[in-house]
mmCIF file of C-alpha atoms in Angstrom:
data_model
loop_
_atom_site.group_PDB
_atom_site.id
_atom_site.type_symbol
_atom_site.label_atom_id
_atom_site.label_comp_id
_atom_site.label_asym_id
_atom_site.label_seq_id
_atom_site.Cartn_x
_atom_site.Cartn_y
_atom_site.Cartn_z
ATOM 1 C CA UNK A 78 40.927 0.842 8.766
ATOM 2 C CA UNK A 79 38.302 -0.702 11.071
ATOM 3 C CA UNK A 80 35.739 -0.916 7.556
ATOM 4 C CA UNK A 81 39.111 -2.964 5.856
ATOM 5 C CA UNK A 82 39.624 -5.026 9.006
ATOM 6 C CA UNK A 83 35.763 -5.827 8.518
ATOM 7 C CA UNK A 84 35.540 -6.568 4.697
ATOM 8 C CA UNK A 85 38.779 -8.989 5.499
ATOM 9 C CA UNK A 86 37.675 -11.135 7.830
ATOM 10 C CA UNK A 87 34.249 -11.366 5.846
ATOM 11 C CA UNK A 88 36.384 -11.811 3.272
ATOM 12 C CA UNK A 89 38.632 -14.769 4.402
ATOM 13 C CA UNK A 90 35.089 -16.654 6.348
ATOM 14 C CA UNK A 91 33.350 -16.613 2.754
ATOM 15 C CA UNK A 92 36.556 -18.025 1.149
ATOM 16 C CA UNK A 93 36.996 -21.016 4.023
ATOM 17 C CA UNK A 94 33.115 -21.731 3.585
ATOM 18 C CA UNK A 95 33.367 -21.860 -0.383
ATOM 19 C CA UNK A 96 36.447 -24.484 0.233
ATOM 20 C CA UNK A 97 34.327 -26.616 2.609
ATOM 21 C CA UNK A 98 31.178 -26.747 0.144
ATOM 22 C CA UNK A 99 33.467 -27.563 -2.985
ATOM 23 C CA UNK A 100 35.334 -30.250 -0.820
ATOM 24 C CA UNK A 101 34.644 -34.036 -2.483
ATOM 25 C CA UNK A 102 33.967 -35.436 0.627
ATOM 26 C CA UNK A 103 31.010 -32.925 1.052
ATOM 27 C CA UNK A 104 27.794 -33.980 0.217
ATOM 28 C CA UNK A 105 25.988 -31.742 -2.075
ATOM 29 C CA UNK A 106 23.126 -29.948 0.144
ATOM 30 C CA UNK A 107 19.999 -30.815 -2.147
ATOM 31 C CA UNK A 108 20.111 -33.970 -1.427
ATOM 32 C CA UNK A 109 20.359 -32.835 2.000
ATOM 33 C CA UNK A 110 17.191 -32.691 3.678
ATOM 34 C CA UNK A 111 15.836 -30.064 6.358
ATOM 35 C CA UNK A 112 14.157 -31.054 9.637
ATOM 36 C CA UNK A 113 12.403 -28.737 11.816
ATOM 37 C CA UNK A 114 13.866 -29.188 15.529
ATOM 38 C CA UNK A 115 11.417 -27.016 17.252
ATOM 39 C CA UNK A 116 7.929 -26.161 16.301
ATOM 40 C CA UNK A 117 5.187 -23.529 18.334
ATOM 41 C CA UNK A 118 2.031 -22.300 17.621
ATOM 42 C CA UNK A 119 2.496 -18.999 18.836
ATOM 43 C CA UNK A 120 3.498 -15.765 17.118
ATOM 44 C CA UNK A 121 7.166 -15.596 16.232
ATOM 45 C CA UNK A 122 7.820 -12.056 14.753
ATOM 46 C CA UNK A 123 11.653 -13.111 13.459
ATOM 47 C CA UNK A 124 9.802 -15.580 11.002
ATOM 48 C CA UNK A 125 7.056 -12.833 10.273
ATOM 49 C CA UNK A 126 10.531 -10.562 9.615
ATOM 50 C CA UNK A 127 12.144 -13.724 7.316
ATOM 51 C CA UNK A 128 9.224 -14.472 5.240
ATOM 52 C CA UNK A 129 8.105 -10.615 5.157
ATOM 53 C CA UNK A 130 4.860 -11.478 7.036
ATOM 54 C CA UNK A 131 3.597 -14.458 4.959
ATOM 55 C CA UNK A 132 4.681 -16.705 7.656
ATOM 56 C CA UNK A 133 3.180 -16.038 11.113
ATOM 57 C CA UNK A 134 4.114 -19.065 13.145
ATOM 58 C CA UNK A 135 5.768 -22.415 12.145
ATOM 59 C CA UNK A 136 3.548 -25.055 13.496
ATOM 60 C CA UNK A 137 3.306 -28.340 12.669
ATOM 61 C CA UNK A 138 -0.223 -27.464 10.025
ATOM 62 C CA UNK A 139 2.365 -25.200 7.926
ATOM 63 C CA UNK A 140 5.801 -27.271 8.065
ATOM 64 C CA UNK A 141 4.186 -29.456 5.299
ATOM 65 C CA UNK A 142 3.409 -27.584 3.220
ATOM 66 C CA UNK A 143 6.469 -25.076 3.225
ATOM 67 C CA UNK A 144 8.649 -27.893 3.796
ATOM 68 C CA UNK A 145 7.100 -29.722 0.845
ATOM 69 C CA UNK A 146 9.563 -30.767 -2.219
ATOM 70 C CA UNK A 147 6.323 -32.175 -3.959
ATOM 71 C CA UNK A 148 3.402 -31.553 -5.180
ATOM 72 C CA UNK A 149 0.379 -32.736 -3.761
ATOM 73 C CA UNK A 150 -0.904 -36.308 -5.225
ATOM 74 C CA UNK A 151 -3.525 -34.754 -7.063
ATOM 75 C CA UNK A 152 -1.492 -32.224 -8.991
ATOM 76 C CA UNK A 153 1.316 -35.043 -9.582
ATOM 77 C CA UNK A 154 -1.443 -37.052 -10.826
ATOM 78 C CA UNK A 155 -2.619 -34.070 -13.296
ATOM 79 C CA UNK A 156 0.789 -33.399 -13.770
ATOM 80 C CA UNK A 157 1.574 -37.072 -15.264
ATOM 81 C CA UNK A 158 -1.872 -36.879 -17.458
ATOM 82 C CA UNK A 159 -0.519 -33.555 -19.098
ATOM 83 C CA UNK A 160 2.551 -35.182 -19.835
ATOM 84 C CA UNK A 161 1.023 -38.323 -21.446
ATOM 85 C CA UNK A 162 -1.668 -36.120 -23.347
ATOM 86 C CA UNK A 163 1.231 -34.260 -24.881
ATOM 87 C CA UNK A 164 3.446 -37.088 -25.724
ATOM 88 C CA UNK A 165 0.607 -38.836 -27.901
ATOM 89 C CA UNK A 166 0.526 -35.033 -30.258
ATOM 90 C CA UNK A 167 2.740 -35.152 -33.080
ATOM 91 C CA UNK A 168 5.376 -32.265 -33.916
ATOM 92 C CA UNK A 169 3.104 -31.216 -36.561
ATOM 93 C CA UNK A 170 -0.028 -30.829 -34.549
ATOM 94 C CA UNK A 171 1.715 -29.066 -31.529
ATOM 95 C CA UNK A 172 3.453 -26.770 -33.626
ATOM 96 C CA UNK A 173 -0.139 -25.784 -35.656
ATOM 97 C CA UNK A 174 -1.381 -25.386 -32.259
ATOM 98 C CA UNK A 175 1.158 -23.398 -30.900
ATOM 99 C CA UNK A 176 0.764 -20.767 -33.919
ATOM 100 C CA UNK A 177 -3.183 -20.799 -33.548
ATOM 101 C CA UNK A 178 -2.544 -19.879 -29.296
ATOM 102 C CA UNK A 179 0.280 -17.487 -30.294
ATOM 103 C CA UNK A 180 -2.146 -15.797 -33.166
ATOM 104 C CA UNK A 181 -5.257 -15.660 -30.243
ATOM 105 C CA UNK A 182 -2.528 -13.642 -27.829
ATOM 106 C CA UNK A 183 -1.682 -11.555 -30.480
ATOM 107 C CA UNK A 184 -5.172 -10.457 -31.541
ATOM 108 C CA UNK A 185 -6.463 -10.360 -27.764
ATOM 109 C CA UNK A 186 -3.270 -7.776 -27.158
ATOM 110 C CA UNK A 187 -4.306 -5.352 -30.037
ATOM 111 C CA UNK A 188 -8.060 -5.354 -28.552
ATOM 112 C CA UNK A 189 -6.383 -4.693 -25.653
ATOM 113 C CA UNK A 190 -4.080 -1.952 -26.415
ATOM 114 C CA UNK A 191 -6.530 -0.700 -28.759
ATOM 115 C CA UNK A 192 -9.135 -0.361 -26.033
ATOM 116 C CA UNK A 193 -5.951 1.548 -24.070
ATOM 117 C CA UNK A 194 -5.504 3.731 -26.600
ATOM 118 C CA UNK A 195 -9.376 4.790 -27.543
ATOM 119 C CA UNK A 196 -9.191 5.556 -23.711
ATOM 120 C CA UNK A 197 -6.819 7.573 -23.243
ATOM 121 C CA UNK A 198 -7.469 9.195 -26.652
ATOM 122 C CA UNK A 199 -11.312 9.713 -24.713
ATOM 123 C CA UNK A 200 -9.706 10.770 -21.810
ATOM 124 C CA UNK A 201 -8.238 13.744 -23.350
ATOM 125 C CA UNK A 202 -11.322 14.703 -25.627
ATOM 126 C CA UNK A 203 -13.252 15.369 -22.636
ATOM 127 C CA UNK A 204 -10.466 17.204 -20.820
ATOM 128 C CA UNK A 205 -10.151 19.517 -23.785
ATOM 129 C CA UNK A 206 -11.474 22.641 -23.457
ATOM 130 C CA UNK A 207 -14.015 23.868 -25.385
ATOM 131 C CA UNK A 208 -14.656 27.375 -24.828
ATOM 132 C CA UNK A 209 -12.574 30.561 -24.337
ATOM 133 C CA UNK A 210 -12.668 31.682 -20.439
ATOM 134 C CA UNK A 211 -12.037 35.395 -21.241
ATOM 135 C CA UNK A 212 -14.930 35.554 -23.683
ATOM 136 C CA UNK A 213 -17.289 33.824 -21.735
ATOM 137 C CA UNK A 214 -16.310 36.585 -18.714
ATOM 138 C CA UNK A 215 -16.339 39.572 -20.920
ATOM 139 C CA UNK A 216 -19.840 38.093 -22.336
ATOM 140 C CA UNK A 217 -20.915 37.940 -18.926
ATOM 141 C CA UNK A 218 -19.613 41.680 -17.712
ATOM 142 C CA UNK A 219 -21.572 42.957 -21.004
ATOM 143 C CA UNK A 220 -25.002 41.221 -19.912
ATOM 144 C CA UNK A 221 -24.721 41.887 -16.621
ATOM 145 C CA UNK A 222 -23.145 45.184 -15.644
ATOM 146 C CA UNK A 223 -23.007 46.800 -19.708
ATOM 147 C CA UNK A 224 -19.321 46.816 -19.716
ATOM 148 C CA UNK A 225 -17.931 47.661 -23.076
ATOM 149 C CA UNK A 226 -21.330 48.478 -24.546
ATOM 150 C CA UNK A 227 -21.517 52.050 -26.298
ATOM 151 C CA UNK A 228 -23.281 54.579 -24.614
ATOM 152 C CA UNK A 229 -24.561 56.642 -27.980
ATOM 153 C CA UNK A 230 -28.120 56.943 -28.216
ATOM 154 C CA UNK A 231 -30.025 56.094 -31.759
ATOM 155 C CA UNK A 232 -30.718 59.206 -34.140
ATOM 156 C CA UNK A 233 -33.433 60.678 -34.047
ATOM 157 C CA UNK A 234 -34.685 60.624 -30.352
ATOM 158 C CA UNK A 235 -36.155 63.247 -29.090
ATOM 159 C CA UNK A 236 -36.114 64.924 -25.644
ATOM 160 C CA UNK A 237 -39.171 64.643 -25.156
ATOM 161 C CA UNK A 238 -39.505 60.797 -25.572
ATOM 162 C CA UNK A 239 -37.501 59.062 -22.762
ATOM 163 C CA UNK A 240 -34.694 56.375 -23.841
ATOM 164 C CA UNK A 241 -35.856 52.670 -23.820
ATOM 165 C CA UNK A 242 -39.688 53.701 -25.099
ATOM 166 C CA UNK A 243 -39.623 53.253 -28.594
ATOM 167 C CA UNK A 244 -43.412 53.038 -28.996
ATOM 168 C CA UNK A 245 -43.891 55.880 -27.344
ATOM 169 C CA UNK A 246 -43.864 57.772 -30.831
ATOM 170 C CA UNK A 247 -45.872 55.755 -32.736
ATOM 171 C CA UNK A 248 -48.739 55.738 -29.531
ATOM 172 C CA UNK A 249 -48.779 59.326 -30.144
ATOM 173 C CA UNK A 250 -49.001 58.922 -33.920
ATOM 174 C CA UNK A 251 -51.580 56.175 -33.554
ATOM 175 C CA UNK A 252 -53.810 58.892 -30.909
ATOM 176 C CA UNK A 253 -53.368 61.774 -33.468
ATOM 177 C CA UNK A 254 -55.121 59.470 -36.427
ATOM 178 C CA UNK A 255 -57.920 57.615 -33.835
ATOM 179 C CA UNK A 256 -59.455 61.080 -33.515
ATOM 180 C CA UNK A 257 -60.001 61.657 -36.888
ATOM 181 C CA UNK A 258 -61.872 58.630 -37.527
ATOM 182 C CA UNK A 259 -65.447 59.084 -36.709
ATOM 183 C CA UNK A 260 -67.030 55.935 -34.834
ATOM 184 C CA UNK A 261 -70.758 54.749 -36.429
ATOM 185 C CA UNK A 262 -73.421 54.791 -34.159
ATOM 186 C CA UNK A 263 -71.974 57.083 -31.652
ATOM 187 C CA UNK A 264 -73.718 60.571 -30.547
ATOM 188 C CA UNK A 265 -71.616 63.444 -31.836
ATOM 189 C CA UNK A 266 -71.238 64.858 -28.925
ATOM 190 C CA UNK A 267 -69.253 61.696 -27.762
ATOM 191 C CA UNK A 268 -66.629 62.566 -30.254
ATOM 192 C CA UNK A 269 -65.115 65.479 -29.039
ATOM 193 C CA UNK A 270 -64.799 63.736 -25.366
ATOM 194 C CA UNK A 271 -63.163 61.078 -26.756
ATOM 195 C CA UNK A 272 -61.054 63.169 -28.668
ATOM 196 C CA UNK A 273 -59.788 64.802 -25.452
ATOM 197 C CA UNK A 274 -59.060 61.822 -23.625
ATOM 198 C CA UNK A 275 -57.079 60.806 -26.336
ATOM 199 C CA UNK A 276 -55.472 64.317 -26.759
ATOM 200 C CA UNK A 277 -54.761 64.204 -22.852
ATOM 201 C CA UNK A 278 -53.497 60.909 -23.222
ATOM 202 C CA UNK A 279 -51.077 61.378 -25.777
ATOM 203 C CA UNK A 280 -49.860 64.703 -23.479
ATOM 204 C CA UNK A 281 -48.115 62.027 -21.566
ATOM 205 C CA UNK A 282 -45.333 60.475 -23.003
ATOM 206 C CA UNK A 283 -44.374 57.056 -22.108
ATOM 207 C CA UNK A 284 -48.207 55.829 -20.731
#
């Protein structure tokens, strides 16, 4: 009831003030015009509230300019050259150059939202991803600790000749054949030394 009361008497102020402003014997409030009565140079936070903090104080260096209903001299001055400069066109010519402006906004908004669109299309190239994470991590286990690699060792390894030497055979096989080939210039008795080294040599697998 209180909320009713409320809207009401809002209700019946707003339809007295409507009656006084279309009254004929009230005169119509642009032609009215405003006066400031009081005027301070210091801080008044109710005008900073009203004008959402454009307006910090209401002295008299800003009461001409927010007070203004014209334009400076200058700009009335550029404003009447504009307005002779376009009365001298004819239709014809300010039509031609209304298409030719309307045609350079056109093309300047497809660069535009062409240059958008490469962006954004370049934008999500390089956010694409390239590569497969769980690969890359079971390529990594394999590397590094031999996950998933098979444990069978090639045929034909012997005991004897320890996994990981492969030339370890063919040393052997290469010692076997150097003693049968007999070196020029060498004492005989040379030979058969040589031929023991190499025999003890070749006793030892993997050197």
């Amino acid at each position: 009831p209180s909320v009713l009361d409320s809207f009401a008497l809002l209700s019946g102020q707003l339809n007295t003030l409507n009656k006084v402003l279309k009254h004929e014997k009230t005169p119509l409030l642009r032609n009215q015009v405003i006066i400031p009565l009081v005027l301070s140079p210091d801080r008044d936070e109710e005008i900073m509230r009203q004008t959402e903090g454009r307006v910090p104080v209401f002295s008299h260096e800003v009461v001409p300019d927010h007070l203004r209903t014209k334009p400076d001299p200058e700009v009335e001055e550029q404003e009447k050259q504009l307005i002779t400069d376009a009365a001298r066109i004819s239709p014809d010519v300010a039509q031609k150059q209304i298409q030719s402006l309307n045609k350079m906004c056109s093309n300047l908004l497809e660069k535009i939202n062409k240059e958008e669109r490469e962006s954004e299309s370049g934008g999500l190239r390089q956010n694409k991803q390239t590569f497969n994470p769980a690969d890359t991590n079971a390529l990594v286990a394999a590397v590094a600790f031999g996950k998933g690699l098979s444990n069978r060792r090639p045929p034909g390894s012997g005991g004897s000749v320890q996994s990981g030497q492969p030339g370890a055979g063919a040393i052997i096989a290469g010692a076997s054949g150097m003693q049968q080939v007999p070196m020029s210039g060498a004492p005989a008795q040379q030979q058969p030394m040589l031929a023991g080294v190499q025999m003890a040599q070749a006793g030892q697998p993997g050197k």
